[in-house]
Coordinates of C-alpha atoms and ligand atoms in Angstrom, one line a residue:
M62 CA 41.9 164.0 67.7
S63 CA 40.8 161.2 70.1
T64 CA 38.9 162.0 73.2
G65 CA 39.5 160.8 76.8
T66 CA 43.3 160.6 76.6
T67 CA 45.8 163.2 77.5
T68 CA 47.0 165.5 74.7
I69 CA 50.7 166.3 74.8
R70 CA 51.0 169.9 73.6
H71 CA 53.7 172.2 72.2
W72 CA 55.7 174.6 74.4
I73 CA 56.1 177.9 72.8
S74 CA 57.2 181.2 74.3
G75 CA 57.2 179.9 77.9
S76 CA 53.9 178.0 78.0
L77 CA 52.0 175.0 76.7
T78 CA 49.8 175.6 73.7
D79 CA 47.5 173.4 71.6
A80 CA 46.5 176.1 69.2
G81 CA 47.1 175.1 65.6
S82 CA 47.3 171.6 64.3
T83 CA 44.8 169.0 65.4
R84 CA 46.7 166.0 63.9
T85 CA 47.9 163.6 66.6
S86 CA 49.9 160.4 67.0
P87 CA 49.5 157.8 69.8
V88 CA 52.1 157.6 72.5
Y89 CA 52.3 154.1 74.0
N90 CA 53.4 152.7 77.4
P91 CA 55.6 150.0 75.9
A92 CA 55.3 147.9 79.1
T93 CA 51.6 147.5 78.7
G94 CA 51.1 148.1 75.0
Q95 CA 48.4 150.6 75.8
V96 CA 48.0 154.1 74.4
A97 CA 48.9 156.5 77.2
A98 CA 48.4 159.8 75.4
E99 CA 48.1 161.5 72.1
V100 CA 50.8 163.9 71.0
L101 CA 50.0 166.9 68.7
L102 CA 51.8 166.8 65.3
A103 CA 52.7 170.3 64.2
E104 CA 51.9 171.7 60.8
A105 CA 54.4 174.1 59.2
A106 CA 52.5 177.1 60.7
D107 CA 53.0 175.7 64.2
V108 CA 56.7 175.4 63.6
E109 CA 56.8 179.0 62.4
R110 CA 55.1 180.1 65.6
A111 CA 57.9 178.5 67.6
V112 CA 60.5 180.0 65.3
D113 CA 58.8 183.4 65.7
A114 CA 59.1 183.1 69.5
A115 CA 62.7 182.1 69.3
W116 CA 63.4 184.9 66.7
E117 CA 61.9 187.5 69.0
A118 CA 63.7 186.2 72.0
F119 CA 67.1 186.1 70.3
P120 CA 68.2 189.8 70.4
A121 CA 67.7 190.2 74.2
W122 CA 69.1 186.7 75.1
S123 CA 72.2 187.1 72.9
Q124 CA 72.8 190.5 74.6
T125 CA 72.3 189.1 78.1
S126 CA 75.6 189.2 79.9
I127 CA 77.6 185.9 80.1
S128 CA 77.4 186.0 83.9
A129 CA 73.6 186.4 83.8
R130 CA 73.3 183.5 81.3
T131 CA 75.6 181.4 83.4
K132 CA 73.4 182.0 86.6
I133 CA 70.4 180.7 84.7
M134 CA 72.4 177.7 83.6
F135 CA 73.4 176.9 87.2
G136 CA 69.8 177.3 88.3
F137 CA 68.6 174.9 85.6
R138 CA 71.3 172.4 86.6
E139 CA 70.0 172.5 90.2
L140 CA 66.4 172.0 89.1
L141 CA 67.4 169.2 86.8
N142 CA 69.2 167.4 89.6
A143 CA 66.3 167.9 92.0
N144 CA 63.8 166.6 89.4
A145 CA 65.9 163.7 88.0
G146 CA 63.5 161.1 89.3
R147 CA 60.5 162.8 87.8
L148 CA 62.2 163.1 84.5
A149 CA 63.3 159.4 84.6
E150 CA 59.7 158.3 85.2
A151 CA 58.5 160.3 82.2
I152 CA 61.2 158.6 80.1
T153 CA 60.4 155.1 81.4
D154 CA 56.7 155.4 80.9
E155 CA 57.0 156.2 77.2
H156 CA 60.3 154.7 76.2
G157 CA 60.2 151.5 78.3
K158 CA 63.8 151.5 79.6
V159 CA 64.2 150.6 83.3
L160 CA 64.2 153.5 85.8
S161 CA 67.9 153.1 86.7
D162 CA 68.8 153.4 83.1
A163 CA 66.6 156.4 82.6
L164 CA 68.3 158.0 85.6
G165 CA 71.6 157.3 84.0
E166 CA 70.5 159.1 80.9
V167 CA 69.4 162.1 82.9
Q168 CA 72.8 162.1 84.6
R169 CA 74.7 162.1 81.3
G170 CA 72.5 165.0 80.1
L171 CA 73.2 166.8 83.4
E172 CA 76.9 166.6 82.7
V173 CA 76.4 168.5 79.5
V174 CA 74.5 171.2 81.4
E175 CA 77.5 171.3 83.9
F176 CA 79.9 171.7 80.9
A177 CA 77.7 174.6 79.6
C178 CA 77.9 176.2 83.1
G179 CA 81.5 176.9 82.2
I180 CA 80.5 179.0 79.2
P181 CA 82.5 182.1 80.5
S182 CA 85.7 180.1 80.0
L183 CA 84.5 178.4 76.9
L184 CA 83.7 181.6 75.1
K185 CA 87.0 183.3 75.9
G186 CA 88.6 184.7 72.7
D187 CA 92.2 185.3 71.7
Y188 CA 94.2 188.5 71.7
S189 CA 97.4 189.3 69.9
D190 CA 99.1 192.6 70.9
Q191 CA 101.0 194.7 68.4
V192 CA 100.6 192.5 65.3
S193 CA 101.8 195.5 63.4
S194 CA 102.9 198.9 64.7
G195 CA 100.1 200.2 66.8
V196 CA 97.8 197.4 65.7
D197 CA 96.2 194.7 67.8
T198 CA 94.1 191.7 66.7
F199 CA 91.5 189.9 68.7
S200 CA 88.9 187.3 68.1
F201 CA 85.6 186.2 69.8
R202 CA 82.7 184.1 68.9
E203 CA 79.0 185.1 68.6
P204 CA 75.8 183.0 68.6
L205 CA 74.1 182.1 65.4
G206 CA 70.5 183.0 66.2
V207 CA 67.7 180.5 66.1
V208 CA 68.9 176.9 66.1
A209 CA 67.0 173.7 66.1
G210 CA 67.4 170.2 67.4
I211 CA 65.6 167.1 66.0
T212 CA 66.0 164.1 68.2
P213 CA 65.4 160.3 68.3
F214 CA 63.2 158.2 70.7
N215 CA 66.0 156.3 72.3
F216 CA 67.3 159.1 74.6
P217 CA 64.4 161.5 75.0
A218 CA 66.3 163.6 77.6
M219 CA 70.0 163.0 77.1
V220 CA 70.2 163.6 73.3
P221 CA 68.3 166.9 73.4
M222 CA 70.6 167.8 76.3
W223 CA 73.6 167.1 74.0
M224 CA 72.4 170.2 72.1
F225 CA 70.4 172.9 73.9
P226 CA 72.5 173.5 77.0
V227 CA 75.5 174.5 74.8
A228 CA 73.4 176.3 72.2
I229 CA 71.5 178.4 74.8
A230 CA 74.6 179.1 77.0
C231 CA 76.3 180.4 73.8
G232 CA 73.4 182.9 73.4
N233 CA 71.3 181.2 70.8
T234 CA 67.5 180.5 71.1
F235 CA 66.3 177.0 70.5
V236 CA 63.5 175.0 68.9
L237 CA 63.4 171.3 69.8
K238 CA 61.5 168.8 67.8
P239 CA 61.7 165.7 70.0
S240 CA 60.6 162.2 68.9
E241 CA 56.9 161.8 68.7
R242 CA 57.2 158.4 70.4
D243 CA 58.3 159.7 73.8
P244 CA 57.6 163.4 73.8
S245 CA 56.9 164.1 77.5
A246 CA 60.4 164.4 78.8
S247 CA 60.9 167.5 76.7
L248 CA 58.0 169.2 78.5
V249 CA 59.4 168.4 81.9
I250 CA 62.6 170.0 80.8
A251 CA 60.8 173.1 79.4
E252 CA 59.1 173.6 82.7
L253 CA 62.4 173.4 84.5
W254 CA 63.9 176.1 82.2
R255 CA 60.9 178.3 83.0
Q256 CA 61.5 177.8 86.8
A257 CA 65.2 178.6 86.3
G258 CA 64.3 182.0 84.9
L259 CA 65.0 181.4 81.2
P260 CA 63.2 184.2 79.3
D261 CA 60.2 183.1 77.3
G262 CA 61.0 182.0 73.7
V263 CA 64.6 181.0 74.4
F264 CA 63.6 177.3 74.6
N265 CA 60.6 176.0 72.6
V266 CA 59.3 172.5 71.9
V267 CA 57.2 171.6 68.8
H268 CA 56.1 168.0 68.5
G269 CA 55.6 166.4 65.1
D270 CA 56.7 164.2 62.3
K271 CA 58.2 164.8 58.9
V272 CA 55.9 167.8 58.3
A273 CA 57.5 169.6 61.3
V274 CA 61.0 168.5 60.4
D275 CA 60.7 169.8 56.9
A276 CA 59.3 173.1 58.2
I277 CA 62.4 173.5 60.3
L278 CA 64.7 172.6 57.5
D279 CA 63.0 175.1 55.2
S280 CA 62.6 178.0 57.6
P281 CA 65.0 180.7 56.5
R282 CA 65.2 182.0 60.1
V283 CA 66.7 178.8 61.5
A284 CA 70.5 179.2 61.3
A285 CA 71.6 175.7 62.3
V286 CA 70.1 172.2 62.8
S287 CA 71.4 169.4 65.0
F288 CA 70.0 166.0 64.3
V289 CA 70.3 162.6 65.9
G290 CA 68.5 159.6 64.5
S291 CA 68.8 156.9 61.9
T292 CA 71.2 157.1 58.9
P293 CA 68.7 157.6 56.1
I294 CA 67.0 160.5 57.9
A295 CA 70.4 161.9 59.0
R296 CA 71.5 162.0 55.3
Y297 CA 68.3 163.6 54.3
I298 CA 68.5 166.3 57.0
H299 CA 72.0 167.1 56.1
E300 CA 71.2 167.4 52.4
R301 CA 68.1 169.5 52.7
G302 CA 69.4 171.7 55.6
S303 CA 72.7 172.3 53.8
A304 CA 70.9 173.1 50.5
N305 CA 69.0 175.7 52.5
G306 CA 72.2 177.3 53.7
K307 CA 72.1 176.1 57.2
R308 CA 74.9 174.7 59.4
V309 CA 74.0 171.0 59.9
Q310 CA 75.3 168.3 62.1
A311 CA 73.4 165.0 61.6
L312 CA 74.3 162.0 63.6
G313 CA 73.1 158.7 62.2
G314 CA 72.8 155.0 63.0
A315 CA 75.4 152.5 64.1
K316 CA 76.6 148.9 64.1
N317 CA 79.1 148.8 66.9
H318 CA 81.5 145.9 67.0
A319 CA 83.5 144.7 70.0
I320 CA 86.5 142.5 69.4
V321 CA 87.3 139.9 72.0
M322 CA 90.9 138.8 71.7
P323 CA 92.0 135.4 72.8
D324 CA 94.0 137.0 75.6
A325 CA 91.0 138.8 77.1
D326 CA 89.5 137.9 80.4
I327 CA 86.4 136.1 79.1
D328 CA 84.2 136.6 82.2
F329 CA 85.0 140.4 82.3
A330 CA 84.3 140.6 78.5
A331 CA 81.1 138.6 78.7
D332 CA 79.8 140.8 81.6
H333 CA 80.4 143.9 79.7
L334 CA 79.2 142.6 76.3
S335 CA 76.0 141.5 77.9
A336 CA 75.5 144.9 79.5
A337 CA 76.4 146.7 76.2
A338 CA 74.1 144.5 74.0
F339 CA 71.1 144.2 76.3
G340 CA 71.1 147.4 78.3
S341 CA 68.1 149.6 77.3
A342 CA 67.0 146.6 75.2
G343 CA 69.8 147.3 72.8
E344 CA 68.2 150.7 71.8
R345 CA 71.4 152.7 72.2
C346 CA 73.4 154.1 69.4
M347 CA 76.4 152.9 71.3
A348 CA 75.1 149.4 72.0
I349 CA 77.4 146.6 71.0
S350 CA 75.4 144.6 68.4
A351 CA 78.3 142.6 66.9
A352 CA 80.9 140.7 68.9
V353 CA 83.9 139.7 66.9
A354 CA 85.4 136.6 68.6
V355 CA 89.0 136.2 67.6
G356 CA 90.7 132.8 67.4
S357 CA 90.2 129.7 69.4
G358 CA 88.3 131.3 72.4
A359 CA 85.1 132.0 70.3
D360 CA 83.2 129.0 71.8
L361 CA 84.0 130.2 75.3
V362 CA 82.8 133.8 74.5
V363 CA 79.5 132.5 73.1
E364 CA 79.0 130.3 76.1
A365 CA 79.8 133.0 78.6
V366 CA 77.7 135.7 77.0
S367 CA 74.8 133.3 76.5
A368 CA 74.7 132.4 80.2
R369 CA 74.5 136.1 81.0
A370 CA 71.8 136.7 78.4
R371 CA 69.6 134.0 79.9
A372 CA 70.1 135.6 83.4
V373 CA 68.7 139.0 82.3
K374 CA 65.4 139.8 84.1
V375 CA 63.1 141.3 81.6
G376 CA 60.1 143.2 82.9
P377 CA 58.4 146.6 83.1
G378 CA 60.8 149.5 83.5
R379 CA 59.0 150.8 86.6
E380 CA 59.3 147.4 88.4
A381 CA 62.2 147.0 90.8
G382 CA 64.3 144.1 89.8
S383 CA 63.8 144.5 86.0
D384 CA 67.2 144.6 84.3
M385 CA 65.7 145.3 80.8
G386 CA 62.4 146.7 79.7
P387 CA 60.4 146.4 76.5
V388 CA 61.3 147.9 73.1
V389 CA 59.6 151.1 72.1
T390 CA 56.7 150.0 69.8
R391 CA 54.9 146.9 68.5
E392 CA 56.5 147.6 65.0
A393 CA 60.0 147.6 66.6
Q394 CA 59.2 144.3 68.4
Q395 CA 58.0 142.7 65.1
R396 CA 60.9 143.9 63.1
I397 CA 63.4 142.6 65.7
V398 CA 61.7 139.2 65.9
G399 CA 61.7 139.0 62.0
L400 CA 65.4 139.8 61.8
I401 CA 66.2 137.0 64.3
G402 CA 64.2 134.7 62.1
S403 CA 66.1 135.8 59.1
G404 CA 69.4 135.1 60.8
E405 CA 68.3 131.6 61.4
E406 CA 67.1 131.1 57.8
Q407 CA 70.3 132.5 56.5
G408 CA 72.4 129.9 58.4
A409 CA 73.3 131.5 61.7
E410 CA 72.8 129.6 65.0
V411 CA 70.5 131.2 67.5
A412 CA 72.2 130.4 70.8
V413 CA 69.7 132.3 73.0
D414 CA 66.3 133.1 71.6
G415 CA 64.3 136.0 72.9
R416 CA 61.4 135.6 70.5
G417 CA 58.2 134.7 72.1
L418 CA 59.1 136.0 75.5
V419 CA 56.0 136.7 77.6
V420 CA 56.2 138.8 80.8
P421 CA 53.4 137.7 83.1
G422 CA 50.8 140.4 83.7
H423 CA 52.2 142.3 80.7
E424 CA 51.2 140.0 77.8
D425 CA 50.5 143.0 75.5
G426 CA 53.8 144.7 76.3
F427 CA 56.4 145.1 73.5
F428 CA 58.9 142.7 75.0
V429 CA 61.7 140.8 73.2
G430 CA 64.1 138.7 75.3
P431 CA 67.9 139.0 75.0
T432 CA 69.1 137.1 72.0
V433 CA 72.6 135.7 71.0
I434 CA 73.1 134.7 67.4
D435 CA 76.3 132.8 66.7
R436 CA 78.2 132.2 63.4
V437 CA 76.8 135.3 61.8
G438 CA 78.1 136.1 58.3
T439 CA 78.6 139.6 57.1
E440 CA 76.2 139.1 54.2
M441 CA 73.3 138.2 56.6
D442 CA 70.5 140.7 57.3
V443 CA 71.2 140.5 61.1
Y444 CA 74.6 141.8 60.3
T445 CA 73.9 144.4 57.6
Q446 CA 71.0 146.0 59.3
E447 CA 70.9 148.1 62.4
I448 CA 68.6 145.9 64.6
F449 CA 68.2 148.3 67.5
G450 CA 67.0 145.6 69.8
P451 CA 68.5 143.2 72.4
V452 CA 70.3 141.1 69.9
L453 CA 74.0 140.3 69.9
S454 CA 75.5 138.8 66.7
V455 CA 78.7 136.9 67.1
V456 CA 81.0 136.9 64.1
R457 CA 84.2 134.8 64.2
A458 CA 87.6 136.1 62.9
D459 CA 90.9 134.3 62.7
D460 CA 93.1 137.2 63.9
A461 CA 93.0 140.9 64.9
D462 CA 93.8 142.2 61.4
E463 CA 90.7 140.3 60.1
A464 CA 88.6 141.8 62.9
I465 CA 89.8 145.3 62.2
A466 CA 89.2 144.9 58.5
L467 CA 85.7 143.8 59.2
I468 CA 85.0 146.9 61.3
N469 CA 86.4 149.1 58.6
A470 CA 84.4 147.5 55.9
N471 CA 81.2 148.4 57.7
P472 CA 79.4 151.5 56.5
Y473 CA 78.9 152.8 60.1
G474 CA 81.6 154.2 62.3
N475 CA 80.0 155.3 65.5
G476 CA 81.6 153.3 68.3
T477 CA 83.7 150.2 68.8
A478 CA 85.6 148.4 71.5
I479 CA 88.3 145.8 72.1
F480 CA 88.7 143.4 75.0
T481 CA 92.3 142.4 75.4
S482 CA 95.1 142.3 77.9
S483 CA 97.7 143.4 75.3
G484 CA 98.6 147.0 75.1
E485 CA 100.1 146.4 71.7
A486 CA 96.8 144.9 70.3
A487 CA 94.9 147.8 71.9
R488 CA 97.1 150.4 70.3
R489 CA 97.0 148.7 66.9
F490 CA 93.2 148.7 67.2
Q491 CA 92.8 152.3 68.3
R492 CA 95.0 153.5 65.4
G493 CA 93.6 151.1 62.8
V494 CA 89.8 151.5 63.1
N495 CA 87.9 154.1 61.1
V496 CA 85.5 154.8 64.0
G497 CA 84.9 158.0 66.0
M498 CA 84.6 156.6 69.5
I499 CA 86.8 153.8 70.8
G500 CA 86.7 151.7 73.9
I501 CA 89.6 149.7 75.3
N502 CA 88.1 147.2 77.7
V503 CA 85.2 149.7 77.9
P504 CA 82.3 148.5 75.8
V505 CA 80.2 151.7 75.6
P506 CA 82.8 154.4 75.1
V507 CA 80.6 157.5 75.4
P508 CA 82.8 160.5 75.8
M509 CA 82.4 162.7 78.8
A510 CA 80.6 166.0 78.2
F511 CA 83.8 168.0 78.1
Y512 CA 84.8 165.9 75.0
S513 CA 82.7 165.8 71.9
F514 CA 80.4 162.9 70.8
G515 CA 80.2 161.7 67.3
G516 CA 81.0 158.9 64.8
W517 CA 82.5 158.7 61.4
K518 CA 81.3 157.5 57.9
D519 CA 77.5 156.9 57.8
S520 CA 77.2 157.7 61.5
L521 CA 77.7 161.4 61.0
F522 CA 76.9 163.9 58.2
G523 CA 78.6 167.2 58.8
D524 CA 81.9 167.9 60.3
K525 CA 81.2 168.8 63.9
H526 CA 80.5 166.4 66.7
V527 CA 78.0 167.3 69.4
H528 CA 78.6 169.0 72.8
G529 CA 82.1 169.6 74.2
P530 CA 84.4 172.0 72.4
E531 CA 82.9 171.1 69.0
G532 CA 79.5 171.9 70.2
V533 CA 80.6 175.4 71.2
S534 CA 82.2 175.8 67.8
F535 CA 79.0 174.5 66.0
Y536 CA 76.7 177.0 67.8
T537 CA 78.9 180.1 67.4
R538 CA 80.8 181.9 64.6
A539 CA 84.0 183.7 64.9
K540 CA 84.8 187.4 64.5
V541 CA 88.3 188.6 64.3
V542 CA 89.0 192.3 64.9
T543 CA 92.1 194.1 63.7
A544 CA 92.2 197.5 65.6
R545 CA 94.4 200.6 65.5
W546 CA 93.9 203.6 67.7
P547 CA 96.3 206.1 66.2
E548 CA 97.3 209.2 68.1
Q549 CA 96.3 212.3 66.3
A550 CA 99.8 213.4 65.5
Q551 CA 100.7 210.0 64.0
A552 CA 97.8 210.0 61.6
S553 CA 99.3 209.5 58.1
G554 CA 98.1 209.2 54.6
A555 CA 96.8 205.8 53.4
S556 CA 98.8 203.7 51.1
L557 CA 97.2 201.6 48.4
H558 CA 99.6 198.6 48.7
F559 CA 98.4 195.4 50.4
P560 CA 98.7 195.9 54.1
T561 CA 101.7 194.0 55.7
S562 CA 103.0 194.2 59.2
S563 CA 105.5 196.9 60.0
Ligands
LIG297 P1 64.5 158.3 63.3 O1 65.5 158.6 62.3 O2 63.3 157.4 62.9 O3 63.8 159.6 64.0 C1 64.7 160.6 64.4 C2 63.9 162.0 64.3 O4 63.6 162.2 62.9 C3 62.6 162.0 65.0 O5 62.4 163.2 65.6 C4 61.6 161.8 63.9 O6 60.3 162.4 64.2 C5 62.2 162.4 62.7 N1 61.9 161.7 61.5 C6 61.5 160.4 61.3 N2 61.3 160.1 60.0 C7 61.4 161.3 59.3 C8 61.3 161.6 58.0 N3 61.0 160.7 57.0 N4 61.6 162.9 57.6 C9 62.0 163.8 58.5 N5 62.1 163.5 59.8 C10 61.8 162.3 60.3 O7 65.2 157.6 64.6 P2 64.6 156.9 65.9 O8 64.0 155.6 65.5 O9 63.8 157.9 66.6 O10 66.0 156.6 66.7 C11 66.8 155.5 66.5 C12 67.9 155.8 65.6 O11 68.7 156.9 66.1 C13 68.9 154.7 65.4 O12 69.3 154.5 64.1 C14 70.1 155.1 66.3 O13 71.3 154.5 66.0 C15 70.1 156.5 66.1 N6 70.8 157.2 67.1 C16 72.0 157.7 66.8 C17 72.8 158.4 67.8 C18 74.1 158.9 67.5 O14 74.7 159.5 68.3 N7 74.7 158.6 66.3 C19 72.2 158.5 69.1 C20 70.9 158.1 69.3 C21 70.2 157.4 68.3

């Protein structure tokens, strides 16, 4: 462990702890390129300590009345709202995104907390009176036990909040393994839970890498795992977690296309394409990374979006006036720059080139400027790979059918959008694409918290989307009771035939 820098510790059973593993990983400030802290990387035994805490807390928490749980949820909501600025700063300092964007992330997470405050309604069961003579049937849902969340770097507050508010409100206890690249937001959240009165052990945070993840996947006391991250890891999590008998939802990567039809308002489309491609430096799973320009208007689309790309002000996330911050690490910066180069070598035209961008005073920051690559072919690396940077590839298609076929041929199916003024084209698109989340003149169609979030194909392994009704379903299991209360005089002898209604 290095000395002189802050060590980011685990949160187990209501307090910070650094007992256990001494392995660490550097956490950078991407705007300066400097190491800001070291984060502990848990060994399997550290994960087990967190699981112990969650396991011990589960009986009391799951038996806590729904109204008492709801009060804590409301308290947490108030604290989160009051501390949104502090949380956003923690995100910006380690992720790099601009503060307004970090605040937006907190807001979207807050909406899931608000959804979970409605848990008394969400957990209502069904009741059928007199299904047979003197027999009633009713159903209700119970929490699973200890559940875990493994989350990516790009939304260090929002993605965990897709998971734990619903899981905890349902009566589960939670172990979060956040990204080791930007771990501090999770600890701000843990502290807010404590202040809200959540009993110790209900929410725990273990930092770490593959060692911690594998310990979660192999722990027999973890009943369910929610994962969000890249596709290869999502597939792995789903396979290993499922093989160990767990319920698993694993959301993977994305390559989101936006079709621009010839009848679209080009300025409107270009404004939104630029925001969707370059917002958060393209490090959003719902970023638009491929624009499919249909028909004769393609040159106009490239021109309009290029003008907007050049106008984006790139700078440190904390600086007022920055529209876009750095990417998360030096490796990410180098990978993105390399992919832009590969596009050029493979025959695409770099219309706006973000390579070599230097932000004065932040020469060591991990910056890449907004980039537009025109005439991208589907065989090129910039198209086949998830770039996860501020790069918009423009692919040209002759008509809507070709554009839809292109989207459906892609292995990912997270989000997609169409810009058009034709209701008929929009309807054909919404019915024709094999994608989970669809925008019509909305480029980043992230569902509200009371719907569920999730993609199709290689963007999701498992059959439940996160938060919303599917989140409640994922974190609970059903019981159905068939009950008879016979009066003494009516008690009759049992029959051996298969019971039917009478
Ligand atoms: P990642 O897959 O590298 O990491 C995600 C989590 O998995 C982290 O907690 C990390 O510590 C852990 N991990 C990394 N390598 C591992 C390994 N070999 N074995 C076990 N665990 C491992 O993803 P990232 O770079 O942090 O995040 C970006 C990715 O997440 C992108 O692909 C993006 O599309 C995706 N993402 C998807 C969604 C969605 O809703 N589908 C949302 C956000 C991000």
